Coordinates of C-alpha atoms in Angstrom, one line a residue:
M231 CA -21.9 2.1 30.5
R232 CA -24.4 -0.7 31.5
H233 CA -25.2 0.9 34.8
R234 CA -25.5 4.5 33.5
F235 CA -28.2 3.5 31.1
A236 CA -29.9 1.0 33.3
R237 CA -33.4 2.4 32.4
P238 CA -33.0 3.6 28.7
F239 CA -36.8 3.1 28.1
L240 CA -37.4 6.3 30.0
L241 CA -35.5 8.3 27.4
G242 CA -36.2 9.1 23.8
A243 CA -34.0 7.1 21.4
S244 CA -32.4 10.2 20.0
L245 CA -31.5 11.4 23.4
V246 CA -29.9 8.1 24.3
L247 CA -27.8 8.1 21.2
A248 CA -26.7 11.6 21.9
L249 CA -25.7 10.9 25.4
M250 CA -23.8 7.8 24.3
A251 CA -22.0 9.7 21.6
S252 CA -20.9 12.4 24.1
I253 CA -19.4 9.6 26.3
I254 CA -17.6 7.6 23.7
T255 CA -16.3 10.4 21.4
P256 CA -12.7 11.1 22.2
R257 CA -12.1 14.3 24.3
A258 CA -10.7 17.2 22.3
D259 CA -7.4 17.1 24.2
D260 CA -7.0 13.4 23.2
M261 CA -7.4 14.1 19.5
T262 CA -4.5 14.8 17.2
A263 CA -4.3 17.6 14.7
E264 CA -5.3 15.1 11.9
Q265 CA -8.4 14.1 13.9
K266 CA -9.5 17.6 14.5
Q267 CA -9.6 18.2 10.7
T268 CA -12.4 16.9 8.6
C269 CA -13.1 13.4 10.0
G270 CA -10.5 11.0 8.7
S271 CA -9.3 13.2 5.9
P272 CA -5.8 11.9 4.9
A273 CA -2.9 14.3 5.2
A274 CA -1.2 15.3 1.9
L275 CA 2.4 14.0 2.5
D276 CA 3.6 13.5 -1.1
D277 CA 4.4 9.9 -0.2
G278 CA 3.0 8.2 -3.3
W279 CA -0.6 7.8 -2.1
T280 CA -3.3 9.3 -4.2
I281 CA -5.7 11.0 -1.8
A282 CA -9.5 10.8 -2.4
S283 CA -12.7 11.3 -0.6
P284 CA -14.7 8.2 0.6
G285 CA -17.6 9.1 -1.6
S286 CA -15.4 9.2 -4.8
V287 CA -14.5 5.5 -4.3
G288 CA -18.0 4.4 -3.3
M289 CA -17.7 4.6 0.5
D290 CA -19.9 6.3 3.1
G291 CA -17.7 8.9 4.7
K292 CA -20.2 9.6 7.5
R293 CA -20.2 5.9 8.4
L294 CA -16.4 5.9 8.6
C295 CA -16.6 8.8 11.0
G296 CA -18.1 6.5 13.5
I297 CA -14.9 4.5 13.9
A298 CA -13.6 6.5 16.9
A299 CA -16.8 6.0 18.8
R300 CA -16.9 2.3 18.0
L301 CA -13.3 1.8 19.2
A302 CA -14.0 3.7 22.4
L303 CA -16.8 1.2 23.2
R304 CA -14.1 -1.5 23.6
S305 CA -11.4 0.6 25.3
S306 CA -9.3 -0.6 22.4
E307 CA -6.0 1.3 22.8
V308 CA -6.0 1.6 19.0
H309 CA -3.5 4.1 17.7
S310 CA -4.4 4.4 14.1
V311 CA -6.8 3.4 11.4
V312 CA -6.0 3.7 7.7
V313 CA -8.4 2.8 4.8
A314 CA -7.7 2.7 1.1
R315 CA -10.0 1.7 -1.7
H316 CA -9.4 1.4 -5.4
G317 CA -5.8 2.2 -4.8
R318 CA -6.6 5.6 -3.1
L319 CA -6.1 6.6 0.5
V320 CA -9.5 7.7 1.7
F321 CA -9.4 7.7 5.5
E322 CA -6.8 7.9 8.3
Q323 CA -7.3 8.6 12.0
Y324 CA -4.8 8.8 14.8
F325 CA -5.1 8.8 18.5
T326 CA -3.1 9.8 21.6
S327 CA -2.5 6.7 23.7
I328 CA 0.0 4.6 25.7
D329 CA 2.4 2.5 23.8
Q330 CA 5.5 0.3 24.3
P331 CA 7.7 1.0 21.3
W332 CA 10.5 -1.5 20.7
G333 CA 13.6 -0.4 22.7
H334 CA 11.8 2.4 24.5
K335 CA 10.0 2.9 27.8
E336 CA 6.2 2.8 27.9
G337 CA 4.7 6.2 27.5
R338 CA 1.8 8.3 26.2
I339 CA 2.3 9.1 22.5
E340 CA 0.5 11.5 20.2
F341 CA 0.3 9.4 17.0
T342 CA 0.2 11.2 13.7
A343 CA 0.5 10.3 10.0
T344 CA 4.3 10.6 10.3
T345 CA 4.7 8.5 13.5
K346 CA 6.4 5.1 12.9
H347 CA 4.9 2.1 14.8
D348 CA 6.0 -1.4 15.6
M349 CA 4.6 -3.9 13.2
R350 CA 5.6 -6.8 15.4
S351 CA 4.8 -10.1 13.7
A352 CA 3.3 -8.4 10.6
S353 CA 7.1 -8.3 9.8
K354 CA 6.8 -12.0 9.0
S355 CA 4.5 -11.2 6.0
V356 CA 7.1 -8.7 4.7
T357 CA 9.9 -11.3 5.1
S358 CA 7.8 -13.6 2.9
L359 CA 7.7 -10.9 0.2
L360 CA 11.5 -10.6 0.4
V361 CA 11.8 -14.4 -0.1
G362 CA 9.6 -14.1 -3.2
I363 CA 11.8 -11.3 -4.5
A364 CA 15.0 -13.3 -3.9
I365 CA 13.5 -16.3 -5.8
D366 CA 12.5 -14.0 -8.7
R367 CA 16.1 -12.7 -8.8
K368 CA 17.4 -16.2 -9.0
L369 CA 19.2 -15.9 -5.7
I370 CA 17.1 -18.9 -4.4
A371 CA 16.1 -21.7 -6.7
G372 CA 12.6 -22.1 -5.1
V373 CA 10.6 -22.9 -2.1
D374 CA 11.5 -26.6 -2.3
E375 CA 15.2 -26.0 -1.5
R376 CA 16.3 -27.7 1.7
V377 CA 17.0 -25.4 4.6
T378 CA 20.2 -27.2 5.6
K379 CA 21.7 -26.4 2.2
F380 CA 22.2 -22.9 3.4
F381 CA 23.9 -23.9 6.6
P382 CA 26.6 -26.4 5.8
E383 CA 28.7 -25.2 8.7
R384 CA 26.0 -26.3 11.1
Q385 CA 25.8 -30.0 10.1
S386 CA 26.9 -31.0 13.5
V387 CA 24.3 -28.9 15.3
K388 CA 21.1 -29.7 13.3
S389 CA 18.8 -32.3 14.7
A390 CA 17.9 -35.5 12.9
G391 CA 15.1 -34.9 10.4
W392 CA 16.1 -31.3 9.4
D393 CA 17.3 -32.5 5.9
A394 CA 13.6 -33.0 5.0
I395 CA 12.6 -29.5 5.8
T396 CA 12.3 -27.0 3.0
L397 CA 11.8 -23.2 2.7
R398 CA 8.1 -23.9 2.0
H399 CA 7.8 -25.7 5.3
L400 CA 9.2 -22.6 7.1
L401 CA 7.0 -20.3 5.1
T402 CA 3.8 -22.2 6.0
M403 CA 5.0 -23.0 9.6
S404 CA 4.6 -26.7 8.9
S405 CA 8.2 -27.7 9.5
G406 CA 7.2 -30.0 12.4
I407 CA 10.0 -28.8 14.7
Q408 CA 9.3 -28.7 18.4
W409 CA 8.5 -25.1 19.1
D410 CA 6.4 -23.1 21.6
E411 CA 6.3 -19.3 21.9
A412 CA 2.8 -19.0 23.4
L413 CA 4.2 -19.4 26.9
P414 CA 5.0 -16.4 29.2
W415 CA 8.2 -14.6 28.1
T416 CA 9.9 -15.5 31.4
D417 CA 9.0 -19.3 31.1
P418 CA 12.3 -21.2 30.4
N419 CA 10.3 -23.4 28.0
N420 CA 9.4 -20.5 25.7
D421 CA 11.5 -20.8 22.6
E422 CA 11.1 -17.2 21.4
P423 CA 13.5 -15.5 23.9
H424 CA 16.3 -17.6 22.5
L425 CA 15.9 -15.7 19.3
A426 CA 16.7 -12.5 21.2
F427 CA 19.4 -13.6 23.6
D428 CA 21.3 -16.6 22.3
A429 CA 24.6 -15.8 20.6
D430 CA 23.7 -18.2 17.8
P431 CA 19.8 -18.1 17.4
I432 CA 20.0 -19.8 14.0
G433 CA 21.9 -22.7 15.6
Y434 CA 19.3 -22.8 18.4
V435 CA 16.5 -23.3 15.8
L436 CA 18.4 -25.9 13.8
A437 CA 19.1 -27.8 17.0
K438 CA 15.4 -28.1 17.9
P439 CA 14.1 -31.7 17.7
I440 CA 11.6 -32.7 15.1
A441 CA 8.2 -33.3 16.7
A442 CA 6.4 -34.4 13.5
P443 CA 7.1 -34.9 9.8
P444 CA 6.9 -31.8 7.6
D445 CA 3.5 -30.9 6.3
T446 CA 1.6 -32.7 9.0
L447 CA 1.5 -30.2 11.9
W448 CA 1.0 -26.4 11.9
T449 CA 2.7 -24.6 14.7
Y450 CA 3.2 -20.8 15.0
N451 CA 7.0 -20.4 14.8
G452 CA 9.0 -17.1 14.6
G453 CA 12.2 -19.1 14.6
G454 CA 11.5 -20.3 11.1
T455 CA 10.9 -16.8 9.9
N456 CA 14.2 -15.7 11.3
V457 CA 15.9 -18.5 9.5
L458 CA 14.2 -17.3 6.2
G459 CA 15.5 -13.8 6.9
N460 CA 19.0 -15.1 7.4
I461 CA 18.9 -17.0 4.2
V462 CA 17.9 -13.9 2.3
E463 CA 20.9 -12.1 3.8
Q464 CA 23.2 -14.9 2.8
V465 CA 22.0 -15.1 -0.9
S466 CA 21.8 -11.3 -1.3
G467 CA 25.1 -10.6 0.5
K468 CA 23.3 -7.7 2.3
P469 CA 21.7 -7.1 5.7
L470 CA 18.0 -7.9 5.5
E471 CA 17.0 -4.2 6.0
A472 CA 19.3 -3.1 3.2
F473 CA 17.9 -5.7 0.8
A474 CA 14.4 -4.8 1.9
R475 CA 15.0 -1.0 1.3
E476 CA 16.5 -1.7 -2.2
T477 CA 14.0 -4.2 -3.5
L478 CA 10.7 -3.4 -1.7
F479 CA 10.6 -0.2 0.3
Q480 CA 12.2 2.2 -2.1
P481 CA 10.0 1.1 -5.0
L482 CA 7.0 1.7 -2.7
G483 CA 8.2 5.2 -1.8
I484 CA 8.8 4.1 1.9
T485 CA 11.9 5.9 3.3
D486 CA 11.1 6.4 7.0
L487 CA 11.5 2.9 8.5
E488 CA 13.4 0.8 11.0
W489 CA 14.1 -2.9 11.2
K490 CA 15.1 -3.6 14.8
S491 CA 17.6 -6.1 16.0
Y492 CA 17.4 -8.3 19.1
E493 CA 19.7 -7.8 22.1
N494 CA 22.1 -10.3 20.5
G495 CA 22.5 -8.0 17.5
K496 CA 20.7 -10.3 15.1
I497 CA 17.9 -8.6 13.0
A498 CA 14.4 -9.6 14.0
A499 CA 13.1 -10.8 10.7
A500 CA 10.0 -12.1 12.5
A501 CA 9.0 -9.0 14.5
G502 CA 11.3 -6.0 14.2
L503 CA 9.9 -3.8 11.4
R504 CA 8.7 -0.3 12.2
L505 CA 6.6 1.7 9.6
R506 CA 4.3 4.6 9.4
P507 CA 0.8 3.1 9.3
R508 CA 0.0 4.5 5.8
D509 CA 3.3 3.0 4.6
A510 CA 2.2 -0.3 6.1
A511 CA -1.1 0.1 4.1
K512 CA 1.1 0.2 1.0
I513 CA 2.2 -3.3 1.7
G514 CA -1.5 -4.3 1.8
Q515 CA -2.1 -2.4 -1.5
L516 CA 0.8 -4.2 -3.1
V517 CA -0.6 -7.6 -2.2
L518 CA -4.1 -6.5 -3.3
D519 CA -2.6 -5.5 -6.7
R520 CA -0.7 -8.8 -7.1
G521 CA 2.7 -7.3 -6.4
R522 CA 2.3 -4.0 -8.4
W523 CA 2.6 -0.4 -7.2
K524 CA 2.3 2.6 -9.5
E525 CA 2.7 0.5 -12.6
Q526 CA 5.8 -1.2 -11.3
Q527 CA 5.9 -5.0 -10.6
I528 CA 7.8 -5.1 -7.3
V529 CA 6.9 -8.7 -6.2
P530 CA 6.1 -11.4 -8.7
A531 CA 2.4 -11.8 -9.2
D532 CA 2.8 -15.6 -9.0
W533 CA 4.5 -15.3 -5.6
I534 CA 1.6 -13.2 -4.2
A535 CA -0.9 -15.8 -5.6
Q536 CA 1.0 -18.6 -3.9
S537 CA 1.4 -16.7 -0.7
I538 CA -2.3 -16.2 -0.1
V539 CA -3.5 -19.7 -0.9
P540 CA -4.9 -21.3 2.4
R541 CA -2.5 -24.1 3.1
F542 CA -3.1 -24.9 6.8
Q543 CA -5.7 -24.5 9.5
A544 CA -4.2 -22.2 12.1
V545 CA -5.1 -24.5 14.9
G546 CA -5.2 -22.8 18.3
Y547 CA -5.3 -19.3 17.0
F548 CA -8.5 -17.2 17.2
G549 CA -10.7 -20.3 17.6
G550 CA -9.1 -22.1 14.7
T551 CA -11.2 -20.1 12.2
L552 CA -8.1 -18.8 10.3
F553 CA -6.0 -20.3 7.6
Y554 CA -2.3 -19.8 6.9
G555 CA -0.3 -19.4 3.7
Y556 CA 3.2 -18.2 3.1
Q557 CA 3.4 -16.1 6.3
W558 CA 0.0 -14.6 5.6
W559 CA -3.3 -15.2 7.4
M560 CA -6.6 -15.8 5.7
G561 CA -10.1 -15.4 7.2
R562 CA -13.5 -14.0 6.8
S563 CA -15.8 -11.5 8.4
L564 CA -19.6 -11.5 8.7
S565 CA -20.9 -8.1 7.6
D566 CA -24.5 -7.3 7.1
G567 CA -25.3 -11.0 6.9
K568 CA -22.7 -11.8 4.3
E569 CA -19.3 -13.6 4.6
V570 CA -16.5 -11.5 3.3
K571 CA -13.0 -13.1 2.8
W572 CA -9.8 -11.3 3.6
V573 CA -6.0 -11.7 3.7
G574 CA -4.1 -10.4 6.7
A575 CA -0.7 -9.6 8.2
F576 CA -1.0 -9.9 12.0
G577 CA 1.3 -8.3 14.6
W578 CA 1.3 -8.7 18.4
G579 CA -0.7 -6.0 20.1
G580 CA -3.3 -5.5 17.4
Q581 CA -1.2 -4.5 14.4
R582 CA -3.3 -5.6 11.4
I583 CA -2.9 -5.2 7.6
I584 CA -6.2 -6.5 6.1
I585 CA -6.8 -6.9 2.4
V586 CA -10.3 -7.5 1.1
P587 CA -9.9 -8.5 -2.6
D588 CA -13.6 -8.7 -3.4
L589 CA -14.1 -5.1 -2.3
D590 CA -10.7 -3.7 -3.6
L591 CA -10.1 -2.5 0.0
V592 CA -7.2 -2.3 2.4
M593 CA -7.5 -1.5 6.2
M594 CA -4.5 -1.0 8.4
T595 CA -4.6 -0.6 12.2
T596 CA -2.0 -0.2 15.0
A597 CA -2.6 -0.7 18.6
A598 CA -1.2 -1.4 22.1
Q599 CA -3.3 -4.5 23.0
Y600 CA -0.2 -6.3 24.0
G601 CA -0.9 -9.5 25.9
Q602 CA -4.6 -8.8 26.1
P603 CA -7.1 -11.7 25.7
K604 CA -9.0 -9.8 23.0
E605 CA -6.0 -8.6 21.1
G606 CA -6.9 -7.5 17.6
L607 CA -10.6 -7.7 18.3
A608 CA -11.2 -4.0 17.8
A609 CA -9.7 -4.0 14.3
M610 CA -11.8 -6.9 13.2
D611 CA -14.9 -5.3 14.8
I612 CA -14.6 -2.0 12.9
L613 CA -13.8 -4.0 9.7
A614 CA -17.0 -6.0 9.9
N615 CA -19.3 -3.4 11.4
I616 CA -18.2 -0.1 9.9
I617 CA -15.6 -0.3 7.1
I618 CA -17.1 -3.1 5.0
P619 CA -20.7 -1.8 5.4
A620 CA -19.4 1.7 4.4
V621 CA -18.8 0.2 0.9
R622 CA -21.9 1.4 -0.9
D623 CA -21.5 -0.3 -4.2
A624 CA -21.2 -3.8 -2.6
H625 CA -24.8 -3.8 -1.4

């Protein structure tokens, strides 16, 4: 692009823009049926979403139509973008692209409104919601319960110091246990593969030494999330997916889902959820509305409030500009010169559920930016430069 327009001053501004648009607009054969309809017009699926036009909720539809071109500028490998405002679905766009679905070979997929997608670590935020539901149902006394209380049979396995670790420490990733999953997957010092391959992954986590006292060190840790999922299974007497379907997904009208297990047969509470993007956006709407959906209180409002309180600086992630709550991220975007705060569920590869409380807005994206240095950048770019500025009544 830089070389093609090396001398733009010789062209009229309108001609330059037209030429750029012709390059960055997706080819017709790369556009799905939904994309070929009115730009971003959501499909009517009778799935619980109220469909509305952007203009009816105070958003600039023409501006939203620039999302595909903006994404193409970054070669983003984004698969879907879903936007809801004031509780109504106003925009969705899907693309044909390469993906690596859990348990399947890499291939080119035509994504549509009914195509499930890996949520990866956005699953952690959903697991947090399930912990809140379990507490509300008196299955768990509260977040200050000691983790080892739920594993009396593993007293001989746990490392010294584990008796001081509570559910709250696992929720906030501040347990202090020695853990590193930022290393290459094949590195023997990477802890995450043990969750997938060890016969007793919970025992592996409990046997990890304590590197720092609880509440003193934030370390990204999917092992703690899997322990939380296991505790929910214990107290409910049901597999995690069954409990999630009954208490969360069915009330949200989500029926087409999967929660994958690792190679060792243990459910991946930290990473295995697969949802349709517009169903994932319901999770965002649920949090935005303090645990309510269609007049039903699904998750306690107090749990939502506790979950999105910034509790730790997420040191080492995205420049350390993010905060962490109960398995939820918190950050801000600079849009039109103003800082806009948001809450997010993040999944490897660019899966993002972003909630903007001050604008009553939800954005959901899926992508295949697996292992890329700028993973997730495209989603945050369109949030700051297109979606937030498209809100007319905020200016």
